[in-house]
Amino acid sequence: MGNSMFMPDRLASLGWLTKPVDFFNQHNKRRYEIFARGTKVYESEYSVDEQGKDIFRHTEELAYVIGTGENGATPIVRRGNFLFQAPISYYSATKSWDLSPNFETRDLAFNLPITSDCVG
């Protein structure tokens, strides 16, 4: 487990982020996007109107990714000295991005704290 946390720029070399990811969750009518700009990687949660214009968009820079990749990996954002789980994760079995654990029933945005138990 010592190698279970890595920097987000490694997502491309793993083949998990070769182009921007655009994911729609029918349950909460939210869209999610993961994209790279230079060496930085970002995740957005957003909603659009009937014309495709943003109603809202919240974007966070990914600070870390946690997971060995055996089952998948979850991006983490950092605000000050606190870590939060990002809304979508990569799942190795399906080779796709989908809602992160705990997000399948609730829209938690970027507000689910990562505790020391989770990282440890």
Tab-separated table of N, CA, C and O in Angstrom:
chain	number	residue	atom	x	y	z
A	1	MET	N	0.818	-1.198	0.000
A	1	MET	CA	0.000	0.000	0.000
A	1	MET	C	0.860	1.259	0.000
A	1	MET	O	0.338	2.342	-0.145
A	2	GLY	N	2.157	1.105	0.134
A	2	GLY	CA	3.036	2.268	0.174
A	2	GLY	C	3.013	3.092	-1.091
A	2	GLY	O	3.350	4.265	-1.068
A	3	ASN	N	2.603	2.501	-2.200
A	3	ASN	CA	2.531	3.230	-3.466
A	3	ASN	C	1.093	3.525	-3.873
A	3	ASN	O	0.795	3.632	-5.051
A	4	SER	N	0.212	3.665	-2.903
A	4	SER	CA	-1.200	3.823	-3.229
A	4	SER	C	-1.624	5.280	-3.386
A	4	SER	O	-2.792	5.546	-3.644
A	5	MET	N	-0.712	6.212	-3.280
A	5	MET	CA	-1.047	7.619	-3.477
A	5	MET	C	-0.052	8.194	-4.473
A	5	MET	O	1.145	7.938	-4.375
A	6	PHE	N	-0.555	8.943	-5.440
A	6	PHE	CA	0.336	9.513	-6.445
A	6	PHE	C	-0.173	10.869	-6.901
A	6	PHE	O	-1.295	11.265	-6.585
A	7	MET	N	0.662	11.563	-7.651
A	7	MET	CA	0.326	12.890	-8.150
A	7	MET	C	-0.597	12.751	-9.370
A	7	MET	O	-0.465	11.805	-10.153
A	8	PRO	N	-1.517	13.680	-9.574
A	8	PRO	CA	-2.498	13.578	-10.657
A	8	PRO	C	-1.909	13.547	-12.064
A	8	PRO	O	-2.523	12.960	-12.968
A	9	ASP	N	-0.736	14.133	-12.277
A	9	ASP	CA	-0.178	14.128	-13.630
A	9	ASP	C	0.159	12.708	-14.106
A	9	ASP	O	0.318	12.467	-15.302
A	10	ARG	N	0.190	11.747	-13.206
A	10	ARG	CA	0.451	10.343	-13.563
A	10	ARG	C	-0.764	9.679	-14.228
A	10	ARG	O	-0.635	8.629	-14.862
A	11	LEU	N	-1.939	10.285	-14.124
A	11	LEU	CA	-3.147	9.704	-14.721
A	11	LEU	C	-2.979	9.481	-16.223
A	11	LEU	O	-3.446	8.481	-16.761
A	12	ALA	N	-2.299	10.398	-16.905
A	12	ALA	CA	-2.100	10.258	-18.355
A	12	ALA	C	-1.191	9.081	-18.670
A	12	ALA	O	-1.486	8.292	-19.566
A	13	SER	N	-0.089	8.934	-17.923
A	13	SER	CA	0.841	7.837	-18.215
A	13	SER	C	0.220	6.470	-17.915
A	13	SER	O	0.619	5.462	-18.490
A	14	LEU	N	-0.780	6.436	-17.042
A	14	LEU	CA	-1.498	5.190	-16.762
A	14	LEU	C	-2.538	4.885	-17.844
A	14	LEU	O	-3.117	3.811	-17.864
A	15	GLY	N	-2.786	5.861	-18.718
A	15	GLY	CA	-3.783	5.690	-19.766
A	15	GLY	C	-5.195	6.015	-19.324
A	15	GLY	O	-6.157	5.759	-20.039
A	16	TRP	N	-5.355	6.601	-18.149
A	16	TRP	CA	-6.672	6.898	-17.600
A	16	TRP	C	-7.166	8.287	-17.996
A	16	TRP	O	-8.334	8.601	-17.818
A	17	LEU	N	-6.261	9.124	-18.494
A	17	LEU	CA	-6.634	10.489	-18.865
A	17	LEU	C	-5.879	10.873	-20.135
A	17	LEU	O	-5.021	11.732	-20.129
A	18	THR	N	-6.206	10.202	-21.224
A	18	THR	CA	-5.544	10.489	-22.497
A	18	THR	C	-6.229	11.638	-23.228
A	18	THR	O	-5.663	12.219	-24.132
A	19	LYS	N	-7.463	11.937	-22.828
A	19	LYS	CA	-8.215	13.083	-23.336
A	19	LYS	C	-9.133	13.539	-22.211
A	19	LYS	O	-9.326	12.809	-21.228
A	20	PRO	N	-9.716	14.718	-22.313
A	20	PRO	CA	-10.625	15.141	-21.241
A	20	PRO	C	-11.767	14.148	-21.047
A	20	PRO	O	-12.282	13.570	-22.009
A	21	VAL	N	-12.126	13.923	-19.805
A	21	VAL	CA	-13.213	13.009	-19.449
A	21	VAL	C	-14.469	13.831	-19.241
A	21	VAL	O	-14.448	14.841	-18.536
A	22	ASP	N	-15.564	13.424	-19.866
A	22	ASP	CA	-16.855	14.076	-19.680
A	22	ASP	C	-17.837	12.988	-19.255
A	22	ASP	O	-18.054	12.019	-19.980
A	23	PHE	N	-18.389	13.135	-18.051
A	23	PHE	CA	-19.246	12.104	-17.465
A	23	PHE	C	-20.554	12.746	-17.014
A	23	PHE	O	-20.546	13.803	-16.382
A	24	PHE	N	-21.686	12.117	-17.325
A	24	PHE	CA	-22.999	12.618	-16.910
A	24	PHE	C	-23.642	11.618	-15.971
A	24	PHE	O	-23.695	10.417	-16.261
A	25	ASN	N	-24.134	12.116	-14.838
A	25	ASN	CA	-24.861	11.277	-13.887
A	25	ASN	C	-26.344	11.603	-14.006
A	25	ASN	O	-26.773	12.695	-13.647
A	26	GLN	N	-27.113	10.644	-14.504
A	26	GLN	CA	-28.549	10.829	-14.719
A	26	GLN	C	-29.283	11.057	-13.400
A	26	GLN	O	-30.209	11.858	-13.335
A	27	HIS	N	-28.848	10.359	-12.338
A	27	HIS	CA	-29.538	10.432	-11.048
A	27	HIS	C	-29.596	11.861	-10.503
A	27	HIS	O	-30.646	12.331	-10.093
A	28	ASN	N	-28.469	12.557	-10.490
A	28	ASN	CA	-28.471	13.916	-9.928
A	28	ASN	C	-28.391	15.003	-11.003
A	28	ASN	O	-28.261	16.178	-10.692
A	29	LYS	N	-28.471	14.593	-12.277
A	29	LYS	CA	-28.459	15.536	-13.410
A	29	LYS	C	-27.223	16.433	-13.389
A	29	LYS	O	-27.285	17.606	-13.714
A	30	ARG	N	-26.093	15.858	-13.002
A	30	ARG	CA	-24.835	16.601	-12.948
A	30	ARG	C	-23.877	16.073	-13.999
A	30	ARG	O	-23.865	14.898	-14.332
A	31	ARG	N	-23.037	16.959	-14.470
A	31	ARG	CA	-21.960	16.606	-15.391
A	31	ARG	C	-20.644	16.780	-14.643
A	31	ARG	O	-20.524	17.631	-13.759
A	32	TYR	N	-19.681	15.965	-15.040
A	32	TYR	CA	-18.359	16.016	-14.436
A	32	TYR	C	-17.333	15.985	-15.561
A	32	TYR	O	-17.536	15.326	-16.574
A	33	GLU	N	-16.254	16.676	-15.351
A	33	GLU	CA	-15.194	16.723	-16.354
A	33	GLU	C	-13.852	16.644	-15.641
A	33	GLU	O	-13.672	17.253	-14.584
A	34	ILE	N	-12.933	15.886	-16.210
A	34	ILE	CA	-11.552	15.860	-15.739
A	34	ILE	C	-10.682	16.207	-16.931
A	34	ILE	O	-10.861	15.660	-18.020
A	35	PHE	N	-9.769	17.136	-16.712
A	35	PHE	CA	-8.925	17.593	-17.809
A	35	PHE	C	-7.582	18.070	-17.273
A	35	PHE	O	-7.457	18.412	-16.094
A	36	ALA	N	-6.605	18.063	-18.154
A	36	ALA	CA	-5.262	18.516	-17.792
A	36	ALA	C	-4.963	19.827	-18.503
A	36	ALA	O	-5.397	20.052	-19.638
A	37	ARG	N	-4.233	20.671	-17.815
A	37	ARG	CA	-3.668	21.893	-18.391
A	37	ARG	C	-2.207	21.919	-17.972
A	37	ARG	O	-1.905	22.155	-16.802
A	38	GLY	N	-1.350	21.629	-18.922
A	38	GLY	CA	0.066	21.497	-18.585
A	38	GLY	C	0.252	20.291	-17.691
A	38	GLY	O	-0.229	19.207	-17.989
A	39	THR	N	0.911	20.498	-16.562
A	39	THR	CA	1.136	19.398	-15.625
A	39	THR	C	0.056	19.311	-14.548
A	39	THR	O	0.090	18.416	-13.716
A	40	LYS	N	-0.893	20.233	-14.553
A	40	LYS	CA	-1.958	20.232	-13.549
A	40	LYS	C	-3.201	19.550	-14.096
A	40	LYS	O	-3.498	19.613	-15.286
A	41	VAL	N	-3.929	18.886	-13.187
A	41	VAL	CA	-5.154	18.178	-13.557
A	41	VAL	C	-6.291	18.739	-12.710
A	41	VAL	O	-6.129	19.000	-11.517
A	42	TYR	N	-7.456	18.911	-13.347
A	42	TYR	CA	-8.610	19.524	-12.699
A	42	TYR	C	-9.833	18.625	-12.850
A	42	TYR	O	-9.933	17.855	-13.801
A	43	GLU	N	-10.759	18.778	-11.910
A	43	GLU	CA	-12.053	18.116	-12.014
A	43	GLU	C	-13.129	19.171	-11.800
A	43	GLU	O	-13.018	20.001	-10.904
A	44	SER	N	-14.153	19.130	-12.656
A	44	SER	CA	-15.279	20.066	-12.557
A	44	SER	C	-16.565	19.306	-12.323
A	44	SER	O	-16.756	18.199	-12.842
A	45	GLU	N	-17.446	19.919	-11.567
A	45	GLU	CA	-18.827	19.471	-11.439
A	45	GLU	C	-19.658	20.620	-11.983
A	45	GLU	O	-19.434	21.774	-11.619
A	46	TYR	N	-20.615	20.315	-12.874
A	46	TYR	CA	-21.380	21.413	-13.460
A	46	TYR	C	-22.739	20.945	-13.955
A	46	TYR	O	-23.020	19.749	-14.025
A	47	SER	N	-23.570	21.917	-14.288
A	47	SER	CA	-24.886	21.663	-14.849
A	47	SER	C	-25.103	22.659	-15.975
A	47	SER	O	-24.608	23.782	-15.916
A	48	VAL	N	-25.835	22.237	-17.003
A	48	VAL	CA	-26.107	23.110	-18.145
A	48	VAL	C	-27.611	23.237	-18.367
A	48	VAL	O	-28.390	22.370	-17.968
A	49	ASP	N	-28.017	24.332	-19.028
A	49	ASP	CA	-29.425	24.526	-19.374
A	49	ASP	C	-29.746	23.844	-20.705
A	49	ASP	O	-28.889	23.168	-21.289
A	50	GLU	N	-30.950	24.045	-21.202
A	50	GLU	CA	-31.388	23.407	-22.444
A	50	GLU	C	-30.542	23.814	-23.652
A	50	GLU	O	-30.444	23.086	-24.628
A	51	GLN	N	-29.941	24.998	-23.608
A	51	GLN	CA	-29.091	25.470	-24.699
A	51	GLN	C	-27.635	25.026	-24.540
A	51	GLN	O	-26.788	25.362	-25.358
A	52	GLY	N	-27.343	24.296	-23.470
A	52	GLY	CA	-25.988	23.822	-23.239
A	52	GLY	C	-25.081	24.830	-22.547
A	52	GLY	O	-23.880	24.608	-22.444
A	53	LYS	N	-25.645	25.910	-22.031
A	53	LYS	CA	-24.849	26.916	-21.313
A	53	LYS	C	-24.783	26.559	-19.837
A	53	LYS	O	-25.757	26.061	-19.263
A	54	ASP	N	-23.632	26.835	-19.238
A	54	ASP	CA	-23.439	26.515	-17.818
A	54	ASP	C	-24.465	27.227	-16.942
A	54	ASP	O	-24.661	28.435	-17.066
A	55	ILE	N	-25.098	26.461	-16.064
A	55	ILE	CA	-25.908	27.027	-14.983
A	55	ILE	C	-24.984	27.305	-13.810
A	55	ILE	O	-25.040	28.342	-13.174
A	56	PHE	N	-24.126	26.345	-13.522
A	56	PHE	CA	-23.058	26.533	-12.542
A	56	PHE	C	-21.914	25.611	-12.918
A	56	PHE	O	-22.076	24.632	-13.629
A	57	ARG	N	-20.724	25.937	-12.440
A	57	ARG	CA	-19.538	25.100	-12.647
A	57	ARG	C	-18.609	25.330	-11.462
A	57	ARG	O	-18.291	26.458	-11.122
A	58	HIS	N	-18.216	24.225	-10.847
A	58	HIS	CA	-17.245	24.277	-9.751
A	58	HIS	C	-16.059	23.418	-10.178
A	58	HIS	O	-16.204	22.230	-10.438
A	59	THR	N	-14.884	24.033	-10.233
A	59	THR	CA	-13.680	23.335	-10.670
A	59	THR	C	-12.640	23.391	-9.573
A	59	THR	O	-12.436	24.439	-8.955
A	60	GLU	N	-12.004	22.263	-9.326
A	60	GLU	CA	-10.937	22.168	-8.332
A	60	GLU	C	-9.703	21.538	-8.968
A	60	GLU	O	-9.824	20.618	-9.784
A	61	GLU	N	-8.531	22.005	-8.576
A	61	GLU	CA	-7.285	21.357	-8.987
A	61	GLU	C	-7.109	20.099	-8.147
A	61	GLU	O	-7.309	20.124	-6.929
A	62	LEU	N	-6.766	18.998	-8.795
A	62	LEU	CA	-6.536	17.760	-8.066
A	62	LEU	C	-5.153	17.802	-7.429
A	62	LEU	O	-4.174	18.163	-8.087
A	63	ALA	N	-5.084	17.449	-6.156
A	63	ALA	CA	-3.814	17.490	-5.422
A	63	ALA	C	-3.139	16.126	-5.415
A	63	ALA	O	-1.915	16.032	-5.532
A	64	TYR	N	-3.929	15.076	-5.272
A	64	TYR	CA	-3.419	13.711	-5.190
A	64	TYR	C	-4.437	12.763	-5.799
A	64	TYR	O	-5.594	13.123	-6.019
A	65	VAL	N	-4.013	11.537	-6.016
A	65	VAL	CA	-4.908	10.445	-6.380
A	65	VAL	C	-4.566	9.304	-5.440
A	65	VAL	O	-3.393	8.988	-5.231
A	66	ILE	N	-5.596	8.692	-4.842
A	66	ILE	CA	-5.369	7.610	-3.908
A	66	ILE	C	-5.971	6.320	-4.465
A	66	ILE	O	-7.063	6.331	-5.018
A	67	GLY	N	-5.214	5.248	-4.351
A	67	GLY	CA	-5.647	3.939	-4.827
A	67	GLY	C	-4.506	3.268	-5.565
A	67	GLY	O	-3.737	3.918	-6.261
A	68	THR	N	-4.403	1.976	-5.435
A	68	THR	CA	-3.316	1.242	-6.089
A	68	THR	C	-3.574	1.054	-7.573
A	68	THR	O	-2.662	0.743	-8.321
A	69	GLY	N	-4.820	1.219	-8.006
A	69	GLY	CA	-5.180	0.966	-9.391
A	69	GLY	C	-5.703	-0.442	-9.593
A	69	GLY	O	-6.255	-0.752	-10.638
A	70	GLU	N	-5.537	-1.297	-8.594
A	70	GLU	CA	-6.058	-2.664	-8.686
A	70	GLU	C	-7.569	-2.633	-8.901
A	70	GLU	O	-8.094	-3.306	-9.771
A	71	ASN	N	-8.255	-1.849	-8.085
A	71	ASN	CA	-9.704	-1.641	-8.256
A	71	ASN	C	-9.995	-0.305	-8.915
A	71	ASN	O	-10.997	-0.135	-9.571
A	72	GLY	N	-9.124	0.647	-8.685
A	72	GLY	CA	-9.306	1.980	-9.226
A	72	GLY	C	-8.564	3.000	-8.401
A	72	GLY	O	-7.675	2.652	-7.617
A	73	ALA	N	-8.951	4.242	-8.594
A	73	ALA	CA	-8.284	5.328	-7.881
A	73	ALA	C	-9.220	6.531	-7.805
A	73	ALA	O	-10.018	6.766	-8.711
A	74	THR	N	-9.101	7.261	-6.709
A	74	THR	CA	-9.954	8.414	-6.457
A	74	THR	C	-9.126	9.679	-6.322
A	74	THR	O	-8.207	9.738	-5.504
A	75	PRO	N	-9.459	10.708	-7.096
A	75	PRO	CA	-8.771	11.990	-6.958
A	75	PRO	C	-9.131	12.687	-5.644
A	75	PRO	O	-10.240	12.519	-5.118
A	76	ILE	N	-8.191	13.456	-5.163
A	76	ILE	CA	-8.357	14.214	-3.923
A	76	ILE	C	-8.017	15.672	-4.197
A	76	ILE	O	-7.045	15.974	-4.890
A	77	VAL	N	-8.819	16.568	-3.630
A	77	VAL	CA	-8.522	17.997	-3.706
A	77	VAL	C	-8.068	18.470	-2.329
A	77	VAL	O	-8.391	17.868	-1.309
A	78	ARG	N	-7.317	19.544	-2.347
A	78	ARG	CA	-6.798	20.102	-1.092
A	78	ARG	C	-7.249	21.547	-0.971
A	78	ARG	O	-7.107	22.336	-1.903
A	79	ARG	N	-7.801	21.863	0.192
A	79	ARG	CA	-8.147	23.248	0.526
A	79	ARG	C	-7.507	23.541	1.874
A	79	ARG	O	-7.913	22.964	2.884
A	80	GLY	N	-6.489	24.386	1.835
A	80	GLY	CA	-5.731	24.651	3.053
A	80	GLY	C	-5.060	23.379	3.522
A	80	GLY	O	-4.386	22.705	2.746
A	81	ASN	N	-5.260	23.020	4.775
A	81	ASN	CA	-4.681	21.802	5.331
A	81	ASN	C	-5.662	20.636	5.335
A	81	ASN	O	-5.468	19.666	6.060
A	82	PHE	N	-6.716	20.723	4.522
A	82	PHE	CA	-7.748	19.699	4.514
A	82	PHE	C	-7.845	19.045	3.141
A	82	PHE	O	-7.667	19.699	2.113
A	83	LEU	N	-8.156	17.743	3.138
A	83	LEU	CA	-8.292	16.971	1.907
A	83	LEU	C	-9.749	16.550	1.742
A	83	LEU	O	-10.420	16.205	2.722
A	84	PHE	N	-10.213	16.544	0.471
A	84	PHE	CA	-11.589	16.180	0.165
A	84	PHE	C	-11.620	15.253	-1.045
A	84	PHE	O	-10.843	15.412	-1.984
A	85	GLN	N	-12.540	14.308	-1.018
A	85	GLN	CA	-12.707	13.363	-2.114
A	85	GLN	C	-13.382	14.069	-3.285
A	85	GLN	O	-14.357	14.803	-3.101
A	86	ALA	N	-12.883	13.848	-4.487
A	86	ALA	CA	-13.499	14.401	-5.688
A	86	ALA	C	-14.696	13.537	-6.096
A	86	ALA	O	-14.748	12.348	-5.775
A	87	PRO	N	-15.654	14.104	-6.824
A	87	PRO	CA	-16.887	13.385	-7.139
A	87	PRO	C	-16.768	12.173	-8.057
A	87	PRO	O	-17.595	11.263	-7.984
A	88	ILE	N	-15.785	12.120	-8.963
A	88	ILE	CA	-15.683	10.935	-9.805
A	88	ILE	C	-14.306	10.296	-9.681
A	88	ILE	O	-13.312	10.968	-9.430
A	89	SER	N	-14.305	8.976	-9.829
A	89	SER	CA	-13.111	8.145	-9.672
A	89	SER	C	-12.943	7.253	-10.894
A	89	SER	O	-13.886	7.023	-11.645
A	90	TYR	N	-11.733	6.715	-11.031
A	90	TYR	CA	-11.455	5.769	-12.112
A	90	TYR	C	-11.608	4.348	-11.575
A	90	TYR	O	-11.118	4.025	-10.502
A	91	TYR	N	-12.297	3.482	-12.350
A	91	TYR	CA	-12.516	2.093	-11.973
A	91	TYR	C	-11.845	1.178	-12.990
A	91	TYR	O	-12.186	1.196	-14.179
A	92	SER	N	-10.895	0.396	-12.518
A	92	SER	CA	-10.080	-0.454	-13.396
A	92	SER	C	-10.882	-1.560	-14.075
A	92	SER	O	-10.624	-1.894	-15.234
A	93	ALA	N	-11.842	-2.149	-13.380
A	93	ALA	CA	-12.602	-3.269	-13.947
A	93	ALA	C	-13.349	-2.858	-15.215
A	93	ALA	O	-13.418	-3.618	-16.172
A	94	THR	N	-13.899	-1.647	-15.217
A	94	THR	CA	-14.653	-1.173	-16.380
A	94	THR	C	-13.827	-0.235	-17.261
A	94	THR	O	-14.307	0.188	-18.309
A	95	LYS	N	-12.614	0.096	-16.782
A	95	LYS	CA	-11.748	1.046	-17.493
A	95	LYS	C	-12.499	2.336	-17.813
A	95	LYS	O	-12.471	2.844	-18.930
A	96	SER	N	-13.188	2.844	-16.787
A	96	SER	CA	-13.995	4.046	-16.991
A	96	SER	C	-14.081	4.869	-15.709
A	96	SER	O	-13.782	4.395	-14.623
A	97	TRP	N	-14.512	6.101	-15.895
A	97	TRP	CA	-14.748	7.014	-14.776
A	97	TRP	C	-16.210	6.925	-14.387
A	97	TRP	O	-17.089	6.808	-15.242
A	98	ASP	N	-16.474	6.980	-13.082
A	98	ASP	CA	-17.843	6.934	-12.572
A	98	ASP	C	-17.843	7.629	-11.214
A	98	ASP	O	-16.801	8.049	-10.724
A	99	LEU	N	-19.002	7.700	-10.604
A	99	LEU	CA	-19.101	8.366	-9.301
A	99	LEU	C	-18.182	7.724	-8.278
A	99	LEU	O	-18.053	6.499	-8.223
A	100	SER	N	-17.573	8.553	-7.470
A	100	SER	CA	-16.720	8.076	-6.384
A	100	SER	C	-17.570	7.397	-5.318
A	100	SER	O	-18.779	7.659	-5.221
A	101	PRO	N	-16.962	6.550	-4.490
A	101	PRO	CA	-17.708	5.941	-3.386
A	101	PRO	C	-18.377	7.028	-2.541
A	101	PRO	O	-17.801	8.079	-2.295
A	102	ASN	N	-19.598	6.769	-2.127
A	102	ASN	CA	-20.442	7.650	-1.324
A	102	ASN	C	-21.187	8.691	-2.152
A	102	ASN	O	-22.077	9.358	-1.646
A	103	PHE	N	-20.846	8.857	-3.423
A	103	PHE	CA	-21.511	9.851	-4.257
A	103	PHE	C	-22.676	9.261	-5.050
A	103	PHE	O	-23.416	9.999	-5.691
A	104	GLU	N	-22.836	7.948	-5.028
A	104	GLU	CA	-23.892	7.322	-5.813
A	104	GLU	C	-25.283	7.640	-5.288
A	104	GLU	O	-26.260	7.570	-6.027
A	105	THR	N	-25.391	8.024	-4.032
A	105	THR	CA	-26.708	8.341	-3.470
A	105	THR	C	-26.853	9.801	-3.065
A	105	THR	O	-27.971	10.261	-2.855
A	106	ARG	N	-25.730	10.520	-2.973
A	106	ARG	CA	-25.804	11.930	-2.538
A	106	ARG	C	-24.877	12.785	-3.388
A	106	ARG	O	-23.812	12.347	-3.790
A	107	ASP	N	-25.300	14.009	-3.640
A	107	ASP	CA	-24.447	14.968	-4.331
A	107	ASP	C	-23.641	15.709	-3.266
A	107	ASP	O	-24.149	16.597	-2.600
A	108	LEU	N	-22.394	15.288	-3.098
A	108	LEU	CA	-21.549	15.848	-2.046
A	108	LEU	C	-20.570	16.884	-2.579
A	108	LEU	O	-19.761	17.412	-1.826
A	109	ALA	N	-20.645	17.148	-3.894
A	109	ALA	CA	-19.732	18.103	-4.543
A	109	ALA	C	-18.293	17.748	-4.169
A	109	ALA	O	-17.909	16.601	-4.234
A	110	PHE	N	-17.513	18.724	-3.775
A	110	PHE	CA	-16.124	18.495	-3.364
A	110	PHE	C	-16.008	18.659	-1.849
A	110	PHE	O	-15.046	19.210	-1.343
A	111	ASN	N	-17.018	18.165	-1.118
A	111	ASN	CA	-17.098	18.437	0.317
A	111	ASN	C	-17.023	17.210	1.220
A	111	ASN	O	-17.285	17.308	2.407
A	112	LEU	N	-16.657	16.046	0.664
A	112	LEU	CA	-16.531	14.858	1.507
A	112	LEU	C	-15.095	14.800	2.040
A	112	LEU	O	-14.149	14.589	1.282
A	113	PRO	N	-14.925	15.013	3.352
A	113	PRO	CA	-13.571	15.050	3.913
A	113	PRO	C	-12.852	13.707	3.795
A	113	PRO	O	-13.453	12.648	3.937
A	114	ILE	N	-11.564	13.768	3.544
A	114	ILE	CA	-10.689	12.600	3.599
A	114	ILE	C	-10.080	12.611	4.993
A	114	ILE	O	-9.405	13.564	5.379
A	115	THR	N	-10.329	11.565	5.756
A	115	THR	CA	-9.814	11.499	7.117
A	115	THR	C	-8.496	10.741	7.161
A	115	THR	O	-8.116	10.086	6.200
A	116	SER	N	-7.837	10.812	8.286
A	116	SER	CA	-6.565	10.082	8.440
A	116	SER	C	-6.792	8.583	8.333
A	116	SER	O	-5.930	7.852	7.850
A	117	ASP	N	-7.968	8.088	8.730
A	117	ASP	CA	-8.280	6.663	8.582
A	117	ASP	C	-8.283	6.257	7.111
A	117	ASP	O	-7.820	5.177	6.764
A	118	CYS	N	-8.811	7.112	6.271
A	118	CYS	CA	-8.894	6.816	4.844
A	118	CYS	C	-7.498	6.784	4.201
A	118	CYS	O	-7.182	5.882	3.443
A	119	VAL	N	-6.676	7.752	4.520
A	119	VAL	CA	-5.340	7.832	3.936
A	119	VAL	C	-4.411	6.792	4.542
A	119	VAL	O	-3.598	6.194	3.858
A	120	GLY	N	-4.560	6.528	5.835
A	120	GLY	CA	-3.709	5.585	6.528
A	120	GLY	C	-3.969	4.168	6.138
A	120	GLY	O	-3.122	3.312	6.115
